[in-house]
PDB file of C-alpha atoms in Angstrom:
ATOM      1  CA  UNK A  10     124.781  55.187  98.402  1.00  0.00           C
ATOM      2  CA  UNK A  11     122.394  53.269 100.640  1.00  0.00           C
ATOM      3  CA  UNK A  12     119.161  51.916  99.201  1.00  0.00           C
ATOM      4  CA  UNK A  13     115.970  53.326 100.682  1.00  0.00           C
ATOM      5  CA  UNK A  14     114.400  51.035 103.236  1.00  0.00           C
ATOM      6  CA  UNK A  15     111.352  49.225 101.912  1.00  0.00           C
ATOM      7  CA  UNK A  16     108.832  48.094 104.519  1.00  0.00           C
ATOM      8  CA  UNK A  17     106.435  45.194 104.210  1.00  0.00           C
ATOM      9  CA  UNK A  18     102.780  46.164 104.377  1.00  0.00           C
ATOM     10  CA  UNK A  19     102.409  44.249 107.648  1.00  0.00           C
ATOM     11  CA  UNK A  20     105.269  46.309 109.156  1.00  0.00           C
ATOM     12  CA  UNK A  21     103.562  49.528 108.073  1.00  0.00           C
ATOM     13  CA  UNK A  22     100.212  48.417 109.486  1.00  0.00           C
ATOM     14  CA  UNK A  23     101.848  47.563 112.801  1.00  0.00           C
ATOM     15  CA  UNK A  24     103.652  50.935 112.930  1.00  0.00           C
ATOM     16  CA  UNK A  25     100.536  52.980 112.193  1.00  0.00           C
ATOM     17  CA  UNK A  26      98.322  50.665 114.308  1.00  0.00           C
ATOM     18  CA  UNK A  27      95.776  50.102 111.567  1.00  0.00           C
ATOM     19  CA  UNK A  28      93.983  47.107 110.106  1.00  0.00           C
ATOM     20  CA  UNK A  29      94.568  46.062 106.516  1.00  0.00           C
ATOM     21  CA  UNK A  30      90.912  46.864 105.693  1.00  0.00           C
ATOM     22  CA  UNK A  31      91.175  50.390 107.130  1.00  0.00           C
ATOM     23  CA  UNK A  32      94.433  50.949 105.252  1.00  0.00           C
ATOM     24  CA  UNK A  33      92.843  49.926 101.956  1.00  0.00           C
ATOM     25  CA  UNK A  34      89.851  52.210 102.615  1.00  0.00           C
ATOM     26  CA  UNK A  35      92.268  55.096 103.136  1.00  0.00           C
ATOM     27  CA  UNK A  36      94.144  54.061 100.017  1.00  0.00           C
ATOM     28  CA  UNK A  37      90.913  54.122  97.985  1.00  0.00           C
ATOM     29  CA  UNK A  38      90.403  57.721  99.153  1.00  0.00           C
ATOM     30  CA  UNK A  39      93.985  58.629  98.229  1.00  0.00           C
ATOM     31  CA  UNK A  40      94.964  59.159 101.866  1.00  0.00           C
ATOM     32  CA  UNK A  41      97.434  56.299 102.468  1.00  0.00           C
ATOM     33  CA  UNK A  42     101.176  56.107 101.860  1.00  0.00           C
ATOM     34  CA  UNK A  43     102.130  54.959  98.379  1.00  0.00           C
ATOM     35  CA  UNK A  44     102.367  51.199  97.865  1.00  0.00           C
ATOM     36  CA  UNK A  45     104.905  49.697  95.480  1.00  0.00           C
ATOM     37  CA  UNK A  46     104.292  46.294  93.967  1.00  0.00           C
ATOM     38  CA  UNK A  47     107.402  44.194  93.468  1.00  0.00           C
ATOM     39  CA  UNK A  48     107.771  41.859  90.473  1.00  0.00           C
ATOM     40  CA  UNK A  49     106.954  38.925  92.768  1.00  0.00           C
ATOM     41  CA  UNK A  50     103.635  40.560  93.736  1.00  0.00           C
ATOM     42  CA  UNK A  51     104.659  41.573  97.258  1.00  0.00           C
ATOM     43  CA  UNK A  52     103.768  45.070  98.413  1.00  0.00           C
ATOM     44  CA  UNK A  53     106.209  47.512  99.978  1.00  0.00           C
ATOM     45  CA  UNK A  54     106.159  51.085 101.283  1.00  0.00           C
ATOM     46  CA  UNK A  55     109.351  53.098 101.274  1.00  0.00           C
ATOM     47  CA  UNK A  56     110.416  54.544 104.619  1.00  0.00           C
ATOM     48  CA  UNK A  57     110.616  57.990 102.954  1.00  0.00           C
ATOM     49  CA  UNK A  58     107.008  57.738 101.707  1.00  0.00           C
ATOM     50  CA  UNK A  59     105.789  56.635 105.138  1.00  0.00           C
ATOM     51  CA  UNK A  60     107.679  59.446 106.889  1.00  0.00           C
ATOM     52  CA  UNK A  61     106.257  61.980 104.403  1.00  0.00           C
ATOM     53  CA  UNK A  62     102.757  60.627 105.032  1.00  0.00           C
ATOM     54  CA  UNK A  63     103.257  61.020 108.807  1.00  0.00           C
ATOM     55  CA  UNK A  64     104.432  64.627 108.355  1.00  0.00           C
ATOM     56  CA  UNK A  65     101.352  65.438 106.231  1.00  0.00           C
ATOM     57  CA  UNK A  66      99.143  64.106 109.019  1.00  0.00           C
ATOM     58  CA  UNK A  67     100.916  66.369 111.506  1.00  0.00           C
ATOM     59  CA  UNK A  68     100.384  69.359 109.213  1.00  0.00           C
ATOM     60  CA  UNK A  69      96.686  68.568 108.721  1.00  0.00           C
ATOM     61  CA  UNK A  70      96.133  68.282 112.488  1.00  0.00           C
ATOM     62  CA  UNK A  71      97.465  71.778 113.187  1.00  0.00           C
TER      63      UNK A  71
END
């Protein structure tokens, strides 16, 4: 079974074309994809969580 892909925060920001500050504002409002903190302190977003977030945006726009 393949492990889910974990993206670095910078990769996510580049994909969604958003600044770190804007992302954290969305996160504070509960509107950003879920961040996971690794034991070394690095942040990651799973590809599945990011894809789910994108699909929720599509639903909200309709």
